[in-house]
Short mmCIF file of the N, C-alpha and C atoms (twelve columns), coordinates in Angstrom:
data_MODEL
# 
_entry.id   MODEL 
# 
loop_
_atom_site.group_PDB 
_atom_site.id 
_atom_site.type_symbol 
_atom_site.label_atom_id 
_atom_site.label_alt_id 
_atom_site.label_comp_id 
_atom_site.label_asym_id 
_atom_site.label_seq_id 
_atom_site.Cartn_x 
_atom_site.Cartn_y 
_atom_site.Cartn_z 
_atom_site.pdbx_PDB_model_num 
ATOM 1   N N  . MET A 1   -30.246 -87.367  -46.598 1 
ATOM 2   C CA . MET A 1   -30.054 -88.391  -47.599 1 
ATOM 3   C C  . MET A 1   -31.358 -88.567  -48.372 1 
ATOM 4   N N  . ILE A 2   -31.211 -88.694  -49.672 1 
ATOM 5   C CA . ILE A 2   -32.343 -88.935  -50.557 1 
ATOM 6   C C  . ILE A 2   -32.060 -90.240  -51.297 1 
ATOM 7   N N  . SER A 3   -33.059 -91.106  -51.365 1 
ATOM 8   C CA . SER A 3   -32.854 -92.349  -52.113 1 
ATOM 9   C C  . SER A 3   -33.886 -92.444  -53.226 1 
ATOM 10  N N  . TYR A 4   -33.499 -93.142  -54.294 1 
ATOM 11  C CA . TYR A 4   -34.350 -93.298  -55.458 1 
ATOM 12  C C  . TYR A 4   -34.181 -94.713  -55.980 1 
ATOM 13  N N  . HIS A 5   -35.275 -95.417  -56.193 1 
ATOM 14  C CA . HIS A 5   -35.245 -96.786  -56.693 1 
ATOM 15  C C  . HIS A 5   -35.511 -96.772  -58.188 1 
ATOM 16  N N  . ASP A 6   -34.533 -97.206  -58.966 1 
ATOM 17  C CA . ASP A 6   -34.665 -97.286  -60.414 1 
ATOM 18  C C  . ASP A 6   -35.066 -98.715  -60.767 1 
ATOM 19  N N  . LYS A 7   -36.354 -98.918  -60.986 1 
ATOM 20  C CA . LYS A 7   -36.859 -100.269 -61.250 1 
ATOM 21  C C  . LYS A 7   -36.358 -100.823 -62.570 1 
ATOM 22  N N  . LYS A 8   -36.130 -99.946  -63.543 1 
ATOM 23  C CA . LYS A 8   -35.672 -100.392 -64.859 1 
ATOM 24  C C  . LYS A 8   -34.280 -101.015 -64.777 1 
ATOM 25  N N  . LYS A 9   -33.374 -100.361 -64.055 1 
ATOM 26  C CA . LYS A 9   -32.005 -100.861 -63.900 1 
ATOM 27  C C  . LYS A 9   -31.863 -101.793 -62.702 1 
ATOM 28  N N  . GLY A 10  -32.833 -101.758 -61.806 1 
ATOM 29  C CA . GLY A 10  -32.746 -102.584 -60.613 1 
ATOM 30  C C  . GLY A 10  -31.738 -102.067 -59.609 1 
ATOM 31  N N  . THR A 11  -31.609 -100.756 -59.510 1 
ATOM 32  C CA . THR A 11  -30.643 -100.163 -58.591 1 
ATOM 33  C C  . THR A 11  -31.327 -99.204  -57.639 1 
ATOM 34  N N  . ILE A 12  -30.648 -98.921  -56.542 1 
ATOM 35  C CA . ILE A 12  -31.086 -97.888  -55.606 1 
ATOM 36  C C  . ILE A 12  -29.987 -96.839  -55.569 1 
ATOM 37  N N  . LEU A 13  -30.353 -95.586  -55.784 1 
ATOM 38  C CA . LEU A 13  -29.408 -94.474  -55.745 1 
ATOM 39  C C  . LEU A 13  -29.580 -93.728  -54.434 1 
ATOM 40  N N  . TYR A 14  -28.476 -93.491  -53.753 1 
ATOM 41  C CA . TYR A 14  -28.485 -92.707  -52.521 1 
ATOM 42  C C  . TYR A 14  -27.728 -91.415  -52.780 1 
ATOM 43  N N  . HIS A 15  -28.365 -90.285  -52.494 1 
ATOM 44  C CA . HIS A 15  -27.741 -88.973  -52.662 1 
ATOM 45  C C  . HIS A 15  -27.526 -88.376  -51.278 1 
ATOM 46  N N  . PHE A 16  -26.291 -88.016  -50.967 1 
ATOM 47  C CA . PHE A 16  -25.954 -87.400  -49.693 1 
ATOM 48  C C  . PHE A 16  -25.522 -85.963  -49.951 1 
ATOM 49  N N  . LYS A 17  -26.059 -85.046  -49.167 1 
ATOM 50  C CA . LYS A 17  -25.635 -83.646  -49.263 1 
ATOM 51  C C  . LYS A 17  -24.311 -83.478  -48.535 1 
ATOM 52  N N  . LYS A 18  -23.649 -82.379  -48.823 1 
ATOM 53  C CA . LYS A 18  -22.370 -82.091  -48.177 1 
ATOM 54  C C  . LYS A 18  -22.526 -82.009  -46.663 1 
ATOM 55  N N  . SER A 19  -23.629 -81.489  -46.238 1 
ATOM 56  C CA . SER A 19  -23.863 -81.364  -44.788 1 
ATOM 57  C C  . SER A 19  -24.027 -82.729  -44.118 1 
ATOM 58  N N  . ASP A 20  -24.489 -83.728  -44.870 1 
ATOM 59  C CA . ASP A 20  -24.621 -85.080  -44.320 1 
ATOM 60  C C  . ASP A 20  -23.258 -85.717  -44.053 1 
ATOM 61  N N  . CYS A 21  -22.254 -85.245  -44.749 1 
ATOM 62  C CA . CYS A 21  -20.932 -85.858  -44.678 1 
ATOM 63  C C  . CYS A 21  -20.053 -85.309  -43.556 1 
ATOM 64  N N  . HIS A 22  -20.476 -84.243  -42.882 1 
ATOM 65  C CA . HIS A 22  -19.628 -83.607  -41.861 1 
ATOM 66  C C  . HIS A 22  -19.252 -84.565  -40.732 1 
ATOM 67  N N  . GLU A 23  -20.149 -85.441  -40.334 1 
ATOM 68  C CA . GLU A 23  -19.879 -86.330  -39.200 1 
ATOM 69  C C  . GLU A 23  -19.201 -87.632  -39.608 1 
ATOM 70  N N  . CYS A 24  -19.014 -87.850  -40.879 1 
ATOM 71  C CA . CYS A 24  -18.459 -89.119  -41.368 1 
ATOM 72  C C  . CYS A 24  -16.952 -89.181  -41.131 1 
ATOM 73  N N  . SER A 25  -16.470 -90.329  -40.627 1 
ATOM 74  C CA . SER A 25  -15.036 -90.491  -40.362 1 
ATOM 75  C C  . SER A 25  -14.238 -90.705  -41.648 1 
ATOM 76  N N  . LEU A 26  -14.891 -91.044  -42.725 1 
ATOM 77  C CA . LEU A 26  -14.213 -91.284  -44.006 1 
ATOM 78  C C  . LEU A 26  -14.273 -90.073  -44.935 1 
ATOM 79  N N  . LYS A 27  -14.650 -88.945  -44.399 1 
ATOM 80  C CA . LYS A 27  -14.856 -87.751  -45.209 1 
ATOM 81  C C  . LYS A 27  -13.622 -87.382  -46.032 1 
ATOM 82  N N  . GLN A 28  -12.424 -87.463  -45.471 1 
ATOM 83  C CA . GLN A 28  -11.203 -87.075  -46.180 1 
ATOM 84  C C  . GLN A 28  -10.885 -88.007  -47.345 1 
ATOM 85  N N  . LYS A 29  -11.328 -89.265  -47.279 1 
ATOM 86  C CA . LYS A 29  -11.070 -90.232  -48.346 1 
ATOM 87  C C  . LYS A 29  -12.153 -90.199  -49.419 1 
ATOM 88  N N  . CYS A 30  -13.191 -89.469  -49.184 1 
ATOM 89  C CA . CYS A 30  -14.356 -89.455  -50.069 1 
ATOM 90  C C  . CYS A 30  -14.238 -88.311  -51.081 1 
ATOM 91  N N  . THR A 31  -15.318 -88.032  -51.719 1 
ATOM 92  C CA . THR A 31  -15.356 -87.013  -52.771 1 
ATOM 93  C C  . THR A 31  -15.193 -85.602  -52.208 1 
ATOM 94  N N  . LYS A 32  -14.705 -84.699  -53.030 1 
ATOM 95  C CA . LYS A 32  -14.557 -83.285  -52.659 1 
ATOM 96  C C  . LYS A 32  -15.727 -82.452  -53.197 1 
ATOM 97  N N  . LEU A 33  -16.662 -83.112  -53.864 1 
ATOM 98  C CA . LEU A 33  -17.793 -82.395  -54.455 1 
ATOM 99  C C  . LEU A 33  -18.787 -81.964  -53.391 1 
ATOM 100 N N  . ASP A 34  -19.842 -81.289  -53.820 1 
ATOM 101 C CA . ASP A 34  -20.867 -80.814  -52.899 1 
ATOM 102 C C  . ASP A 34  -21.811 -81.926  -52.465 1 
ATOM 103 N N  . HIS A 35  -21.736 -83.055  -53.115 1 
ATOM 104 C CA . HIS A 35  -22.622 -84.162  -52.769 1 
ATOM 105 C C  . HIS A 35  -21.933 -85.485  -53.065 1 
ATOM 106 N N  . ARG A 36  -22.501 -86.540  -52.570 1 
ATOM 107 C CA . ARG A 36  -21.987 -87.889  -52.806 1 
ATOM 108 C C  . ARG A 36  -23.148 -88.755  -53.257 1 
ATOM 109 N N  . THR A 37  -22.951 -89.517  -54.330 1 
ATOM 110 C CA . THR A 37  -23.979 -90.403  -54.841 1 
ATOM 111 C C  . THR A 37  -23.440 -91.829  -54.809 1 
ATOM 112 N N  . ILE A 38  -24.233 -92.724  -54.240 1 
ATOM 113 C CA . ILE A 38  -23.863 -94.138  -54.174 1 
ATOM 114 C C  . ILE A 38  -24.958 -94.939  -54.852 1 
ATOM 115 N N  . THR A 39  -24.550 -95.846  -55.728 1 
ATOM 116 C CA . THR A 39  -25.494 -96.712  -56.425 1 
ATOM 117 C C  . THR A 39  -25.335 -98.128  -55.898 1 
ATOM 118 N N  . VAL A 40  -26.432 -98.742  -55.496 1 
ATOM 119 C CA . VAL A 40  -26.420 -100.100 -54.984 1 
ATOM 120 C C  . VAL A 40  -27.240 -100.968 -55.934 1 
ATOM 121 N N  . SER A 41  -26.603 -101.993 -56.472 1 
ATOM 122 C CA . SER A 41  -27.254 -102.897 -57.417 1 
ATOM 123 C C  . SER A 41  -28.189 -103.849 -56.695 1 
ATOM 124 N N  . LYS A 42  -29.159 -104.377 -57.414 1 
ATOM 125 C CA . LYS A 42  -30.040 -105.387 -56.830 1 
ATOM 126 C C  . LYS A 42  -29.271 -106.682 -56.568 1 
ATOM 127 N N  . HIS A 43  -28.081 -106.793 -57.150 1 
ATOM 128 C CA . HIS A 43  -27.251 -107.980 -56.978 1 
ATOM 129 C C  . HIS A 43  -26.206 -107.794 -55.882 1 
ATOM 130 N N  . TYR A 44  -26.340 -106.773 -55.068 1 
ATOM 131 C CA . TYR A 44  -25.356 -106.453 -54.034 1 
ATOM 132 C C  . TYR A 44  -25.104 -107.637 -53.104 1 
ATOM 133 N N  . SER A 45  -26.139 -108.320 -52.688 1 
ATOM 134 C CA . SER A 45  -25.964 -109.443 -51.758 1 
ATOM 135 C C  . SER A 45  -25.180 -110.580 -52.417 1 
ATOM 136 N N  . ILE A 46  -25.376 -110.777 -53.715 1 
ATOM 137 C CA . ILE A 46  -24.632 -111.809 -54.440 1 
ATOM 138 C C  . ILE A 46  -23.153 -111.432 -54.514 1 
ATOM 139 N N  . PHE A 47  -22.848 -110.144 -54.758 1 
ATOM 140 C CA . PHE A 47  -21.467 -109.682 -54.791 1 
ATOM 141 C C  . PHE A 47  -20.786 -109.886 -53.442 1 
ATOM 142 N N  . GLU A 48  -21.501 -109.574 -52.376 1 
ATOM 143 C CA . GLU A 48  -20.941 -109.742 -51.030 1 
ATOM 144 C C  . GLU A 48  -20.670 -111.216 -50.734 1 
ATOM 145 N N  . GLU A 49  -21.580 -112.083 -51.136 1 
ATOM 146 C CA . GLU A 49  -21.377 -113.523 -50.935 1 
ATOM 147 C C  . GLU A 49  -20.175 -114.012 -51.742 1 
ATOM 148 N N  . ALA A 50  -20.007 -113.491 -52.957 1 
ATOM 149 C CA . ALA A 50  -18.866 -113.866 -53.788 1 
ATOM 150 C C  . ALA A 50  -17.553 -113.407 -53.149 1 
ATOM 151 N N  . LYS A 51  -17.539 -112.232 -52.537 1 
ATOM 152 C CA . LYS A 51  -16.340 -111.757 -51.844 1 
ATOM 153 C C  . LYS A 51  -15.985 -112.674 -50.685 1 
ATOM 154 N N  . ARG A 52  -16.999 -113.076 -49.900 1 
ATOM 155 C CA . ARG A 52  -16.755 -113.987 -48.780 1 
ATOM 156 C C  . ARG A 52  -16.229 -115.332 -49.284 1 
ATOM 157 N N  . TYR A 53  -16.835 -115.846 -50.360 1 
ATOM 158 C CA . TYR A 53  -16.417 -117.126 -50.920 1 
ATOM 159 C C  . TYR A 53  -14.975 -117.064 -51.419 1 
ATOM 160 N N  . SER A 54  -14.588 -115.938 -52.026 1 
ATOM 161 C CA . SER A 54  -13.239 -115.823 -52.587 1 
ATOM 162 C C  . SER A 54  -12.160 -115.817 -51.506 1 
ATOM 163 N N  . LYS A 55  -12.527 -115.636 -50.262 1 
ATOM 164 C CA . LYS A 55  -11.563 -115.661 -49.162 1 
ATOM 165 C C  . LYS A 55  -11.574 -116.996 -48.407 1 
ATOM 166 N N  . SER A 56  -12.407 -117.932 -48.845 1 
ATOM 167 C CA . SER A 56  -12.551 -119.203 -48.128 1 
ATOM 168 C C  . SER A 56  -11.578 -120.261 -48.638 1 
ATOM 169 N N  . GLN A 57  -11.389 -121.302 -47.846 1 
ATOM 170 C CA . GLN A 57  -10.545 -122.426 -48.243 1 
ATOM 171 C C  . GLN A 57  -11.181 -123.198 -49.395 1 
ATOM 172 N N  . GLU A 58  -12.502 -123.275 -49.412 1 
ATOM 173 C CA . GLU A 58  -13.209 -123.968 -50.496 1 
ATOM 174 C C  . GLU A 58  -12.872 -123.333 -51.852 1 
ATOM 175 N N  . TYR A 59  -12.804 -122.014 -51.888 1 
ATOM 176 C CA . TYR A 59  -12.445 -121.293 -53.115 1 
ATOM 177 C C  . TYR A 59  -11.019 -121.656 -53.545 1 
ATOM 178 N N  . LYS A 60  -10.105 -121.689 -52.586 1 
ATOM 179 C CA . LYS A 60  -8.719  -122.020 -52.906 1 
ATOM 180 C C  . LYS A 60  -8.614  -123.435 -53.462 1 
ATOM 181 N N  . ASP A 61  -9.379  -124.364 -52.893 1 
ATOM 182 C CA . ASP A 61  -9.387  -125.737 -53.401 1 
ATOM 183 C C  . ASP A 61  -9.961  -125.802 -54.813 1 
ATOM 184 N N  . ASP A 62  -11.034 -125.049 -55.049 1 
ATOM 185 C CA . ASP A 62  -11.636 -125.004 -56.390 1 
ATOM 186 C C  . ASP A 62  -10.666 -124.431 -57.410 1 
ATOM 187 N N  . MET A 63  -9.905  -123.417 -57.023 1 
ATOM 188 C CA . MET A 63  -8.953  -122.799 -57.943 1 
ATOM 189 C C  . MET A 63  -7.800  -123.754 -58.269 1 
ATOM 190 N N  . LYS A 64  -7.415  -124.597 -57.313 1 
ATOM 191 C CA . LYS A 64  -6.365  -125.589 -57.593 1 
ATOM 192 C C  . LYS A 64  -6.836  -126.556 -58.664 1 
ATOM 193 N N  . MET A 65  -8.100  -126.986 -58.578 1 
ATOM 194 C CA . MET A 65  -8.633  -127.907 -59.577 1 
ATOM 195 C C  . MET A 65  -8.797  -127.195 -60.921 1 
ATOM 196 N N  . ARG A 66  -9.240  -125.955 -60.870 1 
ATOM 197 C CA . ARG A 66  -9.458  -125.193 -62.101 1 
ATOM 198 C C  . ARG A 66  -8.152  -124.980 -62.858 1 
ATOM 199 N N  . ALA A 67  -7.046  -124.864 -62.126 1 
ATOM 200 C CA . ALA A 67  -5.753  -124.632 -62.758 1 
ATOM 201 C C  . ALA A 67  -5.371  -125.777 -63.694 1 
ATOM 202 N N  . HIS A 68  -5.884  -126.963 -63.449 1 
ATOM 203 C CA . HIS A 68  -5.582  -128.107 -64.313 1 
ATOM 204 C C  . HIS A 68  -6.500  -128.140 -65.543 1 
ATOM 205 N N  . ILE A 69  -7.667  -127.547 -65.430 1 
ATOM 206 C CA . ILE A 69  -8.663  -127.593 -66.499 1 
ATOM 207 C C  . ILE A 69  -8.476  -126.449 -67.491 1 
ATOM 208 N N  . GLU A 70  -8.133  -125.281 -67.009 1 
ATOM 209 C CA . GLU A 70  -8.048  -124.081 -67.848 1 
ATOM 210 C C  . GLU A 70  -7.136  -124.233 -69.071 1 
ATOM 211 N N  . PRO A 71  -5.948  -124.822 -68.955 1 
ATOM 212 C CA . PRO A 71  -5.105  -124.939 -70.160 1 
ATOM 213 C C  . PRO A 71  -5.772  -125.741 -71.274 1 
ATOM 214 N N  . LYS A 72  -6.488  -126.797 -70.931 1 
ATOM 215 C CA . LYS A 72  -7.167  -127.600 -71.953 1 
ATOM 216 C C  . LYS A 72  -8.293  -126.802 -72.599 1 
ATOM 217 N N  . GLN A 73  -9.021  -126.031 -71.797 1 
ATOM 218 C CA . GLN A 73  -10.082 -125.200 -72.370 1 
ATOM 219 C C  . GLN A 73  -9.489  -124.137 -73.282 1 
ATOM 220 N N  . GLY A 74  -8.359  -123.582 -72.890 1 
ATOM 221 C CA . GLY A 74  -7.685  -122.595 -73.737 1 
ATOM 222 C C  . GLY A 74  -7.227  -123.215 -75.045 1 
ATOM 223 N N  . GLU A 75  -6.713  -124.438 -74.975 1 
ATOM 224 C CA . GLU A 75  -6.289  -125.136 -76.191 1 
ATOM 225 C C  . GLU A 75  -7.478  -125.368 -77.120 1 
ATOM 226 N N  . MET A 76  -8.608  -125.789 -76.542 1 
ATOM 227 C CA . MET A 76  -9.800  -126.037 -77.364 1 
ATOM 228 C C  . MET A 76  -10.290 -124.747 -78.005 1 
ATOM 229 N N  . LYS A 77  -10.156 -123.654 -77.295 1 
ATOM 230 C CA . LYS A 77  -10.595 -122.367 -77.836 1 
ATOM 231 C C  . LYS A 77  -9.648  -121.883 -78.931 1 
ATOM 232 N N  . ARG A 78  -8.345  -121.886 -78.647 1 
ATOM 233 C CA . ARG A 78  -7.372  -121.312 -79.587 1 
ATOM 234 C C  . ARG A 78  -7.133  -122.165 -80.815 1 
ATOM 235 N N  . PHE A 79  -7.027  -123.483 -80.615 1 
ATOM 236 C CA . PHE A 79  -6.564  -124.334 -81.715 1 
ATOM 237 C C  . PHE A 79  -7.626  -125.252 -82.306 1 
ATOM 238 N N  . HIS A 80  -8.796  -125.341 -81.680 1 
ATOM 239 C CA . HIS A 80  -9.786  -126.309 -82.149 1 
ATOM 240 C C  . HIS A 80  -11.166 -125.704 -82.405 1 
ATOM 241 N N  . GLY A 81  -11.266 -124.392 -82.511 1 
ATOM 242 C CA . GLY A 81  -12.486 -123.758 -82.986 1 
ATOM 243 C C  . GLY A 81  -13.583 -123.492 -81.973 1 
ATOM 244 N N  . LEU A 82  -13.308 -123.620 -80.685 1 
ATOM 245 C CA . LEU A 82  -14.372 -123.335 -79.711 1 
ATOM 246 C C  . LEU A 82  -14.504 -121.853 -79.388 1 
ATOM 247 N N  . GLN A 83  -13.730 -121.025 -80.056 1 
ATOM 248 C CA . GLN A 83  -13.875 -119.579 -79.841 1 
ATOM 249 C C  . GLN A 83  -15.197 -119.097 -80.412 1 
ATOM 250 N N  . ARG A 84  -15.652 -119.772 -81.446 1 
ATOM 251 C CA . ARG A 84  -16.882 -119.355 -82.109 1 
ATOM 252 C C  . ARG A 84  -17.692 -120.599 -82.464 1 
ATOM 253 N N  . ALA A 85  -18.989 -120.531 -82.228 1 
ATOM 254 C CA . ALA A 85  -19.872 -121.660 -82.545 1 
ATOM 255 C C  . ALA A 85  -19.976 -121.819 -84.060 1 
ATOM 256 N N  . LYS A 86  -19.933 -123.049 -84.504 1 
ATOM 257 C CA . LYS A 86  -20.035 -123.325 -85.945 1 
ATOM 258 C C  . LYS A 86  -21.492 -123.344 -86.412 1 
ATOM 259 N N  . PHE A 87  -22.402 -123.693 -85.503 1 
ATOM 260 C CA . PHE A 87  -23.813 -123.830 -85.845 1 
ATOM 261 C C  . PHE A 87  -24.665 -123.072 -84.835 1 
ATOM 262 N N  . TRP A 88  -25.923 -122.841 -85.168 1 
ATOM 263 C CA . TRP A 88  -26.852 -122.161 -84.286 1 
ATOM 264 C C  . TRP A 88  -27.528 -123.167 -83.381 1 
ATOM 265 N N  . GLY A 89  -27.808 -122.761 -82.160 1 
ATOM 266 C CA . GLY A 89  -28.553 -123.594 -81.229 1 
ATOM 267 C C  . GLY A 89  -27.654 -124.201 -80.167 1 
ATOM 268 N N  . ILE A 90  -28.172 -124.267 -78.966 1 
ATOM 269 C CA . ILE A 90  -27.389 -124.757 -77.838 1 
ATOM 270 C C  . ILE A 90  -27.053 -126.241 -77.990 1 
ATOM 271 N N  . GLU A 91  -27.980 -127.021 -78.570 1 
ATOM 272 C CA . GLU A 91  -27.723 -128.450 -78.738 1 
ATOM 273 C C  . GLU A 91  -26.539 -128.667 -79.684 1 
ATOM 274 N N  . LYS A 92  -26.505 -127.921 -80.787 1 
ATOM 275 C CA . LYS A 92  -25.420 -128.049 -81.754 1 
ATOM 276 C C  . LYS A 92  -24.100 -127.548 -81.161 1 
ATOM 277 N N  . LEU A 93  -24.176 -126.502 -80.354 1 
ATOM 278 C CA . LEU A 93  -22.979 -126.015 -79.678 1 
ATOM 279 C C  . LEU A 93  -22.444 -127.075 -78.719 1 
ATOM 280 N N  . ASN A 94  -23.339 -127.745 -77.995 1 
ATOM 281 C CA . ASN A 94  -22.910 -128.813 -77.088 1 
ATOM 282 C C  . ASN A 94  -22.249 -129.947 -77.854 1 
ATOM 283 N N  . VAL A 95  -22.786 -130.307 -79.020 1 
ATOM 284 C CA . VAL A 95  -22.176 -131.356 -79.843 1 
ATOM 285 C C  . VAL A 95  -20.777 -130.911 -80.280 1 
ATOM 286 N N  . GLN A 96  -20.647 -129.673 -80.722 1 
ATOM 287 C CA . GLN A 96  -19.342 -129.148 -81.137 1 
ATOM 288 C C  . GLN A 96  -18.349 -129.218 -79.975 1 
ATOM 289 N N  . ALA A 97  -18.780 -128.823 -78.781 1 
ATOM 290 C CA . ALA A 97  -17.894 -128.832 -77.615 1 
ATOM 291 C C  . ALA A 97  -17.497 -130.263 -77.247 1 
ATOM 292 N N  . MET A 98  -18.443 -131.198 -77.303 1 
ATOM 293 C CA . MET A 98  -18.132 -132.589 -76.968 1 
ATOM 294 C C  . MET A 98  -17.157 -133.196 -77.975 1 
ATOM 295 N N  . LEU A 99  -17.393 -132.957 -79.252 1 
ATOM 296 C CA . LEU A 99  -16.488 -133.482 -80.268 1 
ATOM 297 C C  . LEU A 99  -15.085 -132.882 -80.123 1 
ATOM 298 N N  . THR A 100 -15.025 -131.610 -79.817 1 
ATOM 299 C CA . THR A 100 -13.734 -130.955 -79.607 1 
ATOM 300 C C  . THR A 100 -13.027 -131.568 -78.404 1 
ATOM 301 N N  . GLY A 101 -13.779 -131.806 -77.328 1 
ATOM 302 C CA . GLY A 101 -13.206 -132.443 -76.151 1 
ATOM 303 C C  . GLY A 101 -12.681 -133.836 -76.449 1 
ATOM 304 N N  . ILE A 102 -13.418 -134.592 -77.247 1 
ATOM 305 C CA . ILE A 102 -12.978 -135.934 -77.634 1 
ATOM 306 C C  . ILE A 102 -11.671 -135.854 -78.409 1 
ATOM 307 N N  . VAL A 103 -11.584 -134.924 -79.359 1 
ATOM 308 C CA . VAL A 103 -10.363 -134.761 -80.159 1 
ATOM 309 C C  . VAL A 103 -9.174  -134.413 -79.266 1 
ATOM 310 N N  . VAL A 104 -9.368  -133.481 -78.341 1 
ATOM 311 C CA . VAL A 104 -8.275  -133.071 -77.454 1 
ATOM 312 C C  . VAL A 104 -7.849  -134.242 -76.564 1 
ATOM 313 N N  . ASN A 105 -8.805  -135.021 -76.080 1 
ATOM 314 C CA . ASN A 105 -8.470  -136.172 -75.244 1 
ATOM 315 C C  . ASN A 105 -7.732  -137.246 -76.038 1 
ATOM 316 N N  . ILE A 106 -8.124  -137.466 -77.290 1 
ATOM 317 C CA . ILE A 106 -7.421  -138.446 -78.132 1 
ATOM 318 C C  . ILE A 106 -5.982  -137.969 -78.378 1 
ATOM 319 N N  . LYS A 107 -5.806  -136.684 -78.662 1 
ATOM 320 C CA . LYS A 107 -4.456  -136.140 -78.831 1 
ATOM 321 C C  . LYS A 107 -3.613  -136.374 -77.582 1 
ATOM 322 N N  . ARG A 108 -4.216  -136.121 -76.441 1 
ATOM 323 C CA . ARG A 108 -3.511  -136.301 -75.171 1 
ATOM 324 C C  . ARG A 108 -3.158  -137.773 -74.951 1 
ATOM 325 N N  . PHE A 109 -4.103  -138.667 -75.244 1 
ATOM 326 C CA . PHE A 109 -3.878  -140.102 -75.096 1 
ATOM 327 C C  . PHE A 109 -2.740  -140.573 -75.996 1 
ATOM 328 N N  . VAL A 110 -2.745  -140.114 -77.253 1 
ATOM 329 C CA . VAL A 110 -1.691  -140.501 -78.194 1 
ATOM 330 C C  . VAL A 110 -0.336  -140.010 -77.704 1 
ATOM 331 N N  . LYS A 111 -0.291  -138.775 -77.217 1 
ATOM 332 C CA . LYS A 111 0.974   -138.225 -76.720 1 
ATOM 333 C C  . LYS A 111 1.463   -139.019 -75.511 1 
ATOM 334 N N  . LEU A 112 0.589   -139.316 -74.571 1 
ATOM 335 C CA . LEU A 112 0.986   -140.079 -73.397 1 
ATOM 336 C C  . LEU A 112 1.416   -141.486 -73.779 1 
ATOM 337 N N  . SER A 113 0.714   -142.089 -74.733 1 
ATOM 338 C CA . SER A 113 1.057   -143.436 -75.184 1 
ATOM 339 C C  . SER A 113 2.415   -143.461 -75.874 1 
ATOM 340 N N  . SER A 114 2.664   -142.490 -76.724 1 
ATOM 341 C CA . SER A 114 3.951   -142.461 -77.434 1 
ATOM 342 C C  . SER A 114 5.096   -142.171 -76.468 1 
ATOM 343 N N  . ASP A 115 4.852   -141.320 -75.473 1 
ATOM 344 C CA . ASP A 115 5.890   -141.039 -74.468 1 
ATOM 345 C C  . ASP A 115 6.215   -142.288 -73.659 1 
ATOM 346 N N  . SER A 116 5.176   -143.011 -73.261 1 
ATOM 347 C CA . SER A 116 5.418   -144.221 -72.471 1 
ATOM 348 C C  . SER A 116 6.071   -145.305 -73.334 1 
ATOM 349 N N  . TYR A 117 5.748   -145.367 -74.622 1 
ATOM 350 C CA . TYR A 117 6.350   -146.343 -75.537 1 
ATOM 351 C C  . TYR A 117 7.847   -146.055 -75.691 1 
ATOM 352 N N  . ARG A 118 8.182   -144.766 -75.829 1 
ATOM 353 C CA . ARG A 118 9.596   -144.369 -75.948 1 
ATOM 354 C C  . ARG A 118 10.371  -144.728 -74.697 1 
ATOM 355 N N  . ASN A 119 9.746   -144.559 -73.545 1 
ATOM 356 C CA . ASN A 119 10.420  -144.885 -72.292 1 
ATOM 357 C C  . ASN A 119 10.653  -146.382 -72.131 1 
ATOM 358 N N  . MET A 120 9.784   -147.205 -72.752 1 
ATOM 359 C CA . MET A 120 9.927   -148.650 -72.658 1 
ATOM 360 C C  . MET A 120 11.077  -149.152 -73.535 1 
ATOM 361 N N  . CYS A 121 11.310  -148.464 -74.634 1 
ATOM 362 C CA . CYS A 121 12.330  -148.934 -75.587 1 
ATOM 363 C C  . CYS A 121 13.714  -148.554 -75.215 1 
# 
C-alpha cells in the first residue's frame, strides 16, 4: 500500500496493488483493475458522525419538526422572492428574509382568522 497526502485538497490517497488485494474478503465486490485507489477526505470523521446521527432518535425528532417548517420556506422561496437576494450584504439579506417571513406570517394569520370567522357565522 502506498499513501499520499494532498495538502491542497485536504485528502489522503491510498493506492493498493493487485497483490495486496489477494487476502481481502471483499475482493469479488471490489474493482477488477490491477490496482485500487481510495481517497479519504479530511472531513471523513464529520461524515461518519453525520451517518451515526442520521440513525438516531434525535434525528428523527428533528425531521418531524423540520417537516412543518419546510413548506413555509419553500413558499417564501417560490412565491416571495427568497430564491435570490435583492441586495448585497448579509445584513440586507437578513432584512429581506425577515420581511418575507413577516409577510408570510401575516398571510397565514389572515387566512386562519377568516377561516375561524366563517366557522363562527
